[in-house]
Amino acid sequence: MAGQTDPDLSIFSSAEVEFLAENEVVEIVPNMRMEKLEMISGDFGPFLPQIVTKVPLWLAVALKKRGKCMIRLPEWMTVERLTKVLEAERESPREFQPLPFHYVEISRLLFDHARDDIPDIYMVRNLVEDIRDVRFHKVETGLETISGRTHAVKLKNLSAMEVNIVRPFVMRALQAFYKHDSPEMIPQPDVNGSKRQQVANHGPRRDLRPR
Amino acid sequence: MANYYNIDEILMEEELVSVVFQVEANGVGLLDPGSESNDVEKGAKVDLPFWLAHELYSRQVVSVNVPTCFGQKTWKEIQADAACVDLRSRCPYFYELGCRVAPLVGDKSIGSSLLYTFAGRYKDALCKGHKSGFTSTPKFLPLLTKEESQLFEAARSSMAAFKKWRVGGSRLERASILGRKRKSAAEVQALNP
């Protein structure tokens, strides 16, 4: 079908999304002395022992692997904050709580490389998993309500990984709905010169579906 | 049509539709297996592939009947439970063919029925696609049309890729050639005594 032959056209793999997430800034506490690093995206450092500085996640992970720093847990990854977010997610069935755009990837990178810097790591990990499951279930129930009149789906506060998972499906489903709904709503002259008939009046269209 | 080289488009146009000849046609007896002479009589009912039927229809040589897969029986079943109807056996290109056939047969209800069918069936592809595991092939897969199974596959593969990423493991994949072990001389001898 036209437009649907190339499903992989604009799809990131999970590893690529993770790569993008590594540009997020985190705070580290170095335990070595090093000059300022001058990068195209900006200067990082100078690095002095026990002085907090901000670096991108990839640099933090690289330093951490060499034992040169301690990564400070981002504020949103504390047990209290995550518990609150989880409660709020469970209470509001149609809204998503604001979390960092790359929260899935950042939390996984930190769990993998900086486990000794995270207090209550099991607790934090479980909370992040729970939050992700609750949110994804919300996404699924939301997508089940797509109908012929849906031109776009608005999902506020959705994170990069969540978008990436549903992207192929949503693209196809919306395209299919658009195709099956359009000839009836917009009478078009077709090859035979006759007009396609308007079949059913679906009422006014809503362009955006608020979530 | 939109994409000349689209294989699904080509296969879809191979689907047979039944047509009635409005004029007598000489020398094309091979189109009608029931014909005794080399001609097709006026009023003869013949099954033709869609691409041929479409061309003949635009020259007003034939009139197109509603294909059986878009008949009342199908719509009744779909109204009962859209998700359980075996559409693949009726027509693997159900939606695509429906869109193309509808203007030819002048049946105005086909368009809205197609939409109704798709709306009733896509949810299953979504839920089951996200929940099914890596390898198992679900039972309902043979019921889906081509388009629906592509939809299902899109949901399943993205979820599987995410799960794989989450479980993690080594980020660097090893080249397949490195996995091979070189056989020692003794092993080679044992294999070929």
Short mmCIF file of C-alpha atoms in Angstrom, two decimals:
data_model
loop_
_atom_site.label_atom_id
_atom_site.label_comp_id
_atom_site.label_asym_id
_atom_site.label_seq_id
_atom_site.Cartn_x
_atom_site.Cartn_y
_atom_site.Cartn_z
CA MET A 1 0.00 0.00 0.00
CA ALA A 2 1.22 3.45 -0.79
CA GLY A 3 3.24 5.00 1.98
CA GLN A 4 3.28 1.86 4.04
CA THR A 5 5.84 -0.16 2.18
CA ASP A 6 8.79 1.15 4.13
CA PRO A 7 8.01 0.65 7.78
CA ASP A 8 11.58 1.12 8.92
CA LEU A 9 11.96 4.54 7.41
CA SER A 10 12.11 6.66 10.54
CA ILE A 11 12.77 4.24 13.32
CA PHE A 12 15.51 4.47 15.86
CA SER A 13 16.77 1.36 17.48
CA SER A 14 16.80 1.32 21.25
CA ALA A 15 20.56 1.61 21.22
CA GLU A 16 20.32 4.78 19.15
CA VAL A 17 17.87 6.31 21.57
CA GLU A 18 20.27 5.44 24.34
CA PHE A 19 23.04 7.19 22.40
CA LEU A 20 20.92 10.34 22.23
CA ALA A 21 20.26 10.12 25.94
CA GLU A 22 23.96 10.15 26.70
CA ASN A 23 24.01 13.84 25.91
CA GLU A 24 21.96 14.67 28.99
CA VAL A 25 23.89 16.51 31.68
CA VAL A 26 24.55 14.94 35.06
CA GLU A 27 26.52 16.06 38.08
CA ILE A 28 29.67 14.26 39.07
CA VAL A 29 32.11 14.55 41.93
CA PRO A 30 35.58 13.92 40.51
CA ASN A 31 38.38 12.51 42.63
CA MET A 32 41.15 13.61 40.30
CA ARG A 33 42.56 16.85 39.00
CA MET A 34 42.19 17.60 35.30
CA GLU A 35 42.22 20.58 32.98
CA LYS A 36 39.09 21.96 31.41
CA LEU A 37 37.85 19.86 28.45
CA GLU A 38 37.01 22.03 25.46
CA MET A 39 34.41 20.35 23.28
CA ILE A 40 32.35 21.64 20.37
CA SER A 41 29.24 21.46 22.51
CA GLY A 42 30.87 23.46 25.31
CA ASP A 43 33.55 23.35 27.97
CA PHE A 44 33.41 20.84 30.76
CA GLY A 45 35.38 21.07 33.94
CA PRO A 46 37.90 21.98 35.25
CA PHE A 47 37.91 18.87 37.37
CA LEU A 48 39.03 19.28 40.97
CA PRO A 49 38.72 16.64 43.68
CA GLN A 50 35.44 16.85 45.61
CA ILE A 51 34.17 19.82 43.60
CA VAL A 52 30.86 19.09 41.88
CA THR A 53 30.79 19.72 38.15
CA LYS A 54 28.35 19.10 35.32
CA VAL A 55 29.22 16.84 32.41
CA PRO A 56 27.29 14.89 29.77
CA LEU A 57 26.31 11.38 30.72
CA TRP A 58 28.70 9.70 28.29
CA LEU A 59 31.65 11.52 29.88
CA ALA A 60 30.41 10.72 33.36
CA VAL A 61 30.14 7.03 32.46
CA ALA A 62 33.59 7.03 30.88
CA LEU A 63 35.16 8.63 33.97
CA LYS A 64 33.20 6.34 36.27
CA LYS A 65 34.47 3.26 34.46
CA ARG A 66 38.04 4.43 35.15
CA GLY A 67 37.19 5.10 38.78
CA LYS A 68 37.81 8.83 38.44
CA CYS A 69 34.53 10.15 39.76
CA MET A 70 31.30 9.53 41.58
CA ILE A 71 28.06 10.19 39.75
CA ARG A 72 25.52 12.14 41.73
CA LEU A 73 22.06 10.65 41.53
CA PRO A 74 19.73 12.99 39.62
CA GLU A 75 17.10 14.54 41.81
CA TRP A 76 14.21 12.74 40.13
CA MET A 77 15.78 9.35 40.80
CA THR A 78 15.51 9.48 44.57
CA VAL A 79 13.16 7.03 46.24
CA GLU A 80 10.86 9.75 47.56
CA ARG A 81 10.44 11.47 44.22
CA LEU A 82 9.87 8.21 42.36
CA THR A 83 7.32 7.02 44.90
CA LYS A 84 5.40 10.26 44.45
CA VAL A 85 5.56 9.98 40.69
CA LEU A 86 4.36 6.37 40.79
CA GLU A 87 1.40 7.28 42.98
CA ALA A 88 0.48 10.17 40.72
CA GLU A 89 0.77 7.95 37.64
CA ARG A 90 -1.59 5.42 39.17
CA GLU A 91 -4.09 8.05 40.25
CA SER A 92 -4.49 9.85 36.93
CA PRO A 93 -5.40 7.32 34.26
CA ARG A 94 -5.14 9.75 31.37
CA GLU A 95 -2.15 11.92 32.20
CA PHE A 96 1.55 11.36 32.30
CA GLN A 97 3.75 12.81 35.00
CA PRO A 98 6.63 15.02 33.89
CA LEU A 99 9.82 13.00 33.95
CA PRO A 100 13.05 13.60 32.04
CA PHE A 101 12.57 12.88 28.35
CA HIS A 102 15.18 10.12 28.51
CA TYR A 103 14.34 8.71 31.92
CA VAL A 104 14.30 5.08 30.78
CA GLU A 105 17.73 5.28 29.20
CA ILE A 106 19.38 7.41 31.89
CA SER A 107 18.17 5.13 34.66
CA ARG A 108 19.40 2.08 32.81
CA LEU A 109 22.84 3.59 32.17
CA LEU A 110 23.17 4.53 35.81
CA PHE A 111 22.04 1.10 36.99
CA ASP A 112 24.60 -0.49 34.73
CA HIS A 113 27.61 1.69 35.45
CA ALA A 114 27.09 3.50 38.71
CA ARG A 115 25.37 1.01 40.95
CA ASP A 116 27.59 1.86 43.92
CA ASP A 117 26.54 5.52 43.71
CA ILE A 118 22.83 4.80 44.02
CA PRO A 119 21.48 4.31 47.55
CA ASP A 120 18.68 1.70 47.70
CA ILE A 121 19.38 0.57 44.18
CA TYR A 122 16.84 -2.28 44.26
CA MET A 123 14.14 0.04 45.45
CA VAL A 124 14.96 2.64 42.80
CA ARG A 125 15.13 0.05 40.08
CA ASN A 126 11.78 -1.44 41.01
CA LEU A 127 10.16 1.96 41.16
CA VAL A 128 11.45 2.92 37.72
CA GLU A 129 10.23 -0.39 36.29
CA ASP A 130 6.82 0.06 37.88
CA ILE A 131 6.49 3.60 36.61
CA ARG A 132 7.42 2.48 33.14
CA ASP A 133 4.90 -0.36 33.18
CA VAL A 134 2.09 1.86 34.41
CA ARG A 135 2.86 4.48 31.80
CA PHE A 136 3.10 1.99 29.00
CA HIS A 137 -0.20 0.45 29.93
CA LYS A 138 -1.71 3.93 29.74
CA VAL A 139 -0.23 4.41 26.29
CA GLU A 140 -1.76 1.13 25.16
CA THR A 141 -5.23 1.86 26.45
CA GLY A 142 -4.97 5.30 24.90
CA LEU A 143 -4.05 3.87 21.51
CA GLU A 144 -7.00 1.50 21.59
CA THR A 145 -9.30 4.46 21.25
CA ILE A 146 -7.93 5.57 17.88
CA SER A 147 -10.79 5.82 15.45
CA GLY A 148 -11.40 7.09 11.96
CA ARG A 149 -11.68 10.62 13.18
CA THR A 150 -8.31 10.69 14.90
CA HIS A 151 -5.95 12.80 12.85
CA ALA A 152 -3.27 13.02 15.45
CA VAL A 153 -2.63 11.72 18.91
CA LYS A 154 -1.37 14.05 21.56
CA LEU A 155 0.54 12.43 24.37
CA LYS A 156 2.01 15.01 26.70
CA ASN A 157 5.10 14.18 28.75
CA LEU A 158 5.73 10.95 26.91
CA SER A 159 9.37 9.89 27.02
CA ALA A 160 11.69 9.11 24.14
CA MET A 161 11.75 5.36 24.64
CA GLU A 162 7.99 5.09 25.02
CA VAL A 163 7.47 7.03 21.81
CA ASN A 164 10.01 4.91 20.06
CA ILE A 165 8.26 1.67 20.97
CA VAL A 166 4.85 2.68 19.71
CA ARG A 167 6.04 4.66 16.70
CA PRO A 168 5.85 1.93 14.02
CA PHE A 169 2.43 0.81 15.11
CA VAL A 170 0.94 4.27 15.45
CA MET A 171 2.26 5.36 12.09
CA ARG A 172 0.68 2.45 10.32
CA ALA A 173 -2.57 2.56 12.22
CA LEU A 174 -3.08 6.28 11.63
CA GLN A 175 -2.23 5.92 7.97
CA ALA A 176 -4.70 3.08 7.58
CA PHE A 177 -7.44 4.98 9.35
CA TYR A 178 -6.75 8.06 7.30
CA LYS A 179 -6.99 6.04 4.13
CA HIS A 180 -10.19 4.25 5.04
CA ASP A 181 -11.87 7.36 6.30
CA SER A 182 -10.92 9.94 3.70
CA PRO A 183 -12.87 9.00 0.55
CA GLU A 184 -16.14 9.08 2.39
CA MET A 185 -15.56 12.39 4.04
CA ILE A 186 -14.00 14.20 1.10
CA PRO A 187 -15.77 13.43 -2.15
CA GLN A 188 -13.00 12.96 -4.70
CA PRO A 189 -13.26 12.61 -8.44
CA ASP A 190 -11.83 9.17 -9.18
CA VAL A 191 -10.64 7.49 -12.37
CA ASN A 192 -14.10 7.02 -13.80
CA GLY A 193 -15.09 10.60 -13.39
CA SER A 194 -17.93 9.73 -11.05
CA LYS A 195 -17.90 11.08 -7.56
CA ARG A 196 -17.46 8.81 -4.62
CA GLN A 197 -20.45 8.99 -2.44
CA GLN A 198 -20.45 10.22 1.07
CA VAL A 199 -21.39 7.14 3.00
CA ALA A 200 -22.05 8.16 6.51
CA ASN A 201 -21.92 11.43 8.30
CA HIS A 202 -19.50 10.97 11.15
CA GLY A 203 -20.10 14.41 12.55
CA PRO A 204 -17.45 17.06 12.98
CA ARG A 205 -13.89 15.90 13.11
CA ARG A 206 -11.70 16.53 16.06
CA ASP A 207 -8.17 17.24 15.07
CA LEU A 208 -6.51 16.59 18.36
CA ARG A 209 -7.46 14.17 21.01
CA PRO A 210 -6.52 15.66 24.34
CA ARG A 211 -4.98 13.27 26.73
CA MET B 1 -1.71 4.10 -8.75
CA ALA B 2 0.54 5.56 -6.15
CA ASN B 3 3.37 3.09 -6.36
CA TYR B 4 3.92 1.14 -9.53
CA TYR B 5 6.53 -1.18 -8.07
CA ASN B 6 4.71 -1.92 -4.84
CA ILE B 7 4.51 -5.72 -4.63
CA ASP B 8 1.42 -5.66 -2.44
CA GLU B 9 -0.32 -3.47 -4.96
CA ILE B 10 0.54 -5.92 -7.73
CA LEU B 11 -0.63 -8.95 -5.77
CA MET B 12 -3.79 -7.17 -4.75
CA GLU B 13 -4.66 -6.50 -8.39
CA GLU B 14 -4.38 -10.24 -9.09
CA GLU B 15 -7.45 -10.94 -6.96
CA LEU B 16 -10.35 -12.30 -8.98
CA VAL B 17 -13.58 -10.37 -9.21
CA SER B 18 -16.66 -11.56 -10.98
CA VAL B 19 -17.86 -9.43 -13.89
CA VAL B 20 -20.69 -9.57 -16.41
CA PHE B 21 -19.89 -8.84 -20.03
CA GLN B 22 -22.07 -6.07 -21.46
CA VAL B 23 -21.03 -6.72 -25.05
CA GLU B 24 -20.07 -9.74 -27.06
CA ALA B 25 -16.33 -10.27 -27.26
CA ASN B 26 -14.73 -12.23 -30.09
CA GLY B 27 -11.54 -14.22 -29.79
CA VAL B 28 -11.17 -14.03 -26.03
CA GLY B 29 -12.75 -17.37 -25.19
CA LEU B 30 -9.89 -18.25 -22.87
CA LEU B 31 -11.25 -15.73 -20.36
CA ASP B 32 -14.38 -17.81 -19.89
CA PRO B 33 -13.65 -21.45 -19.06
CA GLY B 34 -17.31 -22.34 -19.63
CA SER B 35 -17.43 -21.01 -23.16
CA GLU B 36 -17.54 -23.55 -25.98
CA SER B 37 -16.49 -21.28 -28.80
CA ASN B 38 -13.64 -18.79 -28.86
CA ASP B 39 -16.01 -15.95 -27.99
CA VAL B 40 -17.49 -14.58 -24.80
CA GLU B 41 -21.20 -13.98 -25.11
CA LYS B 42 -23.00 -10.91 -23.96
CA GLY B 43 -24.24 -11.37 -20.39
CA ALA B 44 -21.68 -14.05 -19.60
CA LYS B 45 -20.44 -14.12 -16.00
CA VAL B 46 -16.67 -14.44 -15.82
CA ASP B 47 -14.06 -14.18 -13.07
CA LEU B 48 -11.28 -11.78 -14.06
CA PRO B 49 -8.31 -10.41 -12.17
CA PHE B 50 -8.97 -6.97 -10.79
CA TRP B 51 -6.53 -5.15 -13.07
CA LEU B 52 -8.28 -6.49 -16.16
CA ALA B 53 -11.75 -5.97 -14.78
CA HIS B 54 -10.86 -2.38 -13.92
CA GLU B 55 -9.62 -1.61 -17.43
CA LEU B 56 -12.61 -3.25 -19.08
CA TYR B 57 -14.95 -1.45 -16.73
CA SER B 58 -13.48 1.91 -17.65
CA ARG B 59 -14.19 1.05 -21.31
CA GLN B 60 -17.73 0.04 -20.32
CA VAL B 61 -17.29 -3.49 -21.62
CA VAL B 62 -18.18 -5.20 -18.35
CA SER B 63 -20.07 -4.46 -15.18
CA VAL B 64 -18.55 -5.52 -11.89
CA ASN B 65 -20.39 -7.58 -9.29
CA VAL B 66 -19.73 -7.18 -5.62
CA PRO B 67 -17.04 -9.77 -4.79
CA THR B 68 -18.21 -12.44 -2.39
CA CYS B 69 -15.79 -11.36 0.30
CA PHE B 70 -17.70 -8.06 0.54
CA GLY B 71 -21.09 -9.73 0.61
CA GLN B 72 -23.74 -9.54 3.28
CA LYS B 73 -22.54 -12.75 4.92
CA THR B 74 -19.16 -11.25 5.68
CA TRP B 75 -20.60 -8.05 7.08
CA LYS B 76 -22.95 -10.03 9.31
CA GLU B 77 -20.05 -12.01 10.73
CA ILE B 78 -18.02 -8.85 11.24
CA GLN B 79 -20.86 -7.22 13.08
CA ALA B 80 -21.06 -10.22 15.37
CA ASP B 81 -17.37 -10.19 16.29
CA ALA B 82 -14.96 -8.42 14.01
CA ALA B 83 -11.83 -9.81 15.64
CA CYS B 84 -12.68 -13.47 15.03
CA VAL B 85 -13.49 -13.34 11.32
CA ASP B 86 -11.01 -15.12 9.12
CA LEU B 87 -10.38 -12.41 6.56
CA ARG B 88 -7.19 -13.85 5.14
CA SER B 89 -8.95 -16.84 3.63
CA ARG B 90 -11.56 -14.55 2.07
CA CYS B 91 -9.09 -12.09 0.65
CA PRO B 92 -5.59 -11.35 1.93
CA TYR B 93 -5.88 -7.80 0.58
CA PHE B 94 -9.32 -7.20 2.01
CA TYR B 95 -8.97 -3.48 2.72
CA GLU B 96 -6.96 -2.54 -0.33
CA LEU B 97 -9.26 -4.40 -2.69
CA GLY B 98 -12.30 -2.99 -0.93
CA CYS B 99 -11.11 0.56 -1.48
CA ARG B 100 -10.54 -0.08 -5.16
CA VAL B 101 -13.66 -2.10 -5.83
CA ALA B 102 -16.11 0.18 -4.02
CA PRO B 103 -16.29 2.89 -6.73
CA LEU B 104 -16.70 0.26 -9.47
CA VAL B 105 -19.65 -1.60 -7.99
CA GLY B 106 -21.41 1.48 -6.72
CA ASP B 107 -22.04 -0.04 -3.31
CA LYS B 108 -21.81 2.91 -0.99
CA SER B 109 -21.74 0.92 2.21
CA ILE B 110 -18.41 -0.79 1.52
CA GLY B 111 -16.28 2.18 2.56
CA SER B 112 -17.87 2.66 5.95
CA SER B 113 -18.00 -1.08 6.55
CA LEU B 114 -14.27 -1.33 5.88
CA LEU B 115 -13.60 1.38 8.40
CA TYR B 116 -15.82 -0.34 10.92
CA THR B 117 -14.02 -3.63 10.35
CA PHE B 118 -10.58 -2.11 10.72
CA ALA B 119 -11.54 -0.20 13.86
CA GLY B 120 -12.84 -3.42 15.37
CA ARG B 121 -9.78 -5.45 14.53
CA TYR B 122 -6.70 -3.26 14.99
CA LYS B 123 -6.87 -3.28 18.79
CA ASP B 124 -6.15 -6.97 18.84
CA ALA B 125 -3.05 -6.49 16.75
CA LEU B 126 -1.92 -3.82 19.21
CA CYS B 127 -2.48 -5.70 22.46
CA LYS B 128 -1.30 -9.06 21.29
CA GLY B 129 1.62 -7.58 19.42
CA HIS B 130 2.97 -5.95 22.55
CA LYS B 131 2.34 -8.90 24.78
CA SER B 132 3.47 -11.81 22.66
CA GLY B 133 6.95 -13.10 23.23
CA PHE B 134 9.97 -13.17 21.01
CA THR B 135 9.39 -16.33 19.06
CA SER B 136 5.91 -17.71 19.60
CA THR B 137 3.55 -17.29 16.67
CA PRO B 138 0.11 -16.53 18.01
CA LYS B 139 -2.88 -18.54 16.96
CA PHE B 140 -4.84 -15.65 15.54
CA LEU B 141 -2.12 -14.66 13.06
CA PRO B 142 -3.59 -16.72 10.19
CA LEU B 143 -6.84 -14.76 10.48
CA LEU B 144 -5.25 -11.40 9.72
CA THR B 145 -5.08 -9.79 6.33
CA LYS B 146 -1.77 -8.67 4.92
CA GLU B 147 -2.10 -5.16 6.24
CA GLU B 148 -3.13 -6.28 9.70
CA SER B 149 -0.30 -8.74 10.01
CA GLN B 150 2.15 -5.98 9.06
CA LEU B 151 0.61 -3.87 11.80
CA PHE B 152 0.96 -6.72 14.25
CA GLU B 153 4.55 -7.29 13.22
CA ALA B 154 5.34 -3.60 13.72
CA ALA B 155 4.04 -3.70 17.28
CA ARG B 156 5.69 -7.00 18.09
CA SER B 157 9.12 -6.24 16.72
CA SER B 158 9.46 -2.86 18.39
CA MET B 159 8.47 -4.32 21.73
CA ALA B 160 10.85 -7.24 21.29
CA ALA B 161 13.69 -4.87 20.40
CA PHE B 162 13.01 -2.84 23.52
CA LYS B 163 12.96 -5.89 25.76
CA LYS B 164 16.20 -7.06 24.28
CA TRP B 165 17.80 -3.69 24.93
CA ARG B 166 16.53 -3.62 28.51
CA VAL B 167 17.91 -7.03 29.35
CA GLY B 168 21.18 -5.68 28.05
CA GLY B 169 24.30 -7.74 27.90
CA SER B 170 27.29 -6.65 25.98
CA ARG B 171 26.82 -3.54 23.91
CA LEU B 172 29.42 -4.56 21.42
CA GLU B 173 28.29 -7.38 19.22
CA ARG B 174 30.86 -9.86 18.18
CA ALA B 175 31.32 -10.60 14.53
CA SER B 176 29.86 -13.95 13.57
CA ILE B 177 33.16 -15.11 12.12
CA LEU B 178 34.85 -14.81 15.52
CA GLY B 179 32.52 -17.39 17.03
CA ARG B 180 33.88 -20.20 14.91
CA LYS B 181 36.39 -22.44 16.48
CA ARG B 182 39.23 -23.66 14.44
CA LYS B 183 39.20 -27.42 14.46
CA SER B 184 42.30 -29.05 15.80
CA ALA B 185 44.06 -31.61 13.66
CA ALA B 186 42.97 -34.46 15.96
CA GLU B 187 39.30 -33.49 15.62
CA VAL B 188 39.54 -33.36 11.87
CA GLN B 189 41.05 -36.80 11.83
CA ALA B 190 38.35 -38.13 14.13
CA LEU B 191 35.70 -36.83 11.75
CA ASN B 192 37.31 -38.32 8.66
CA PRO B 193 38.80 -41.64 9.61
#
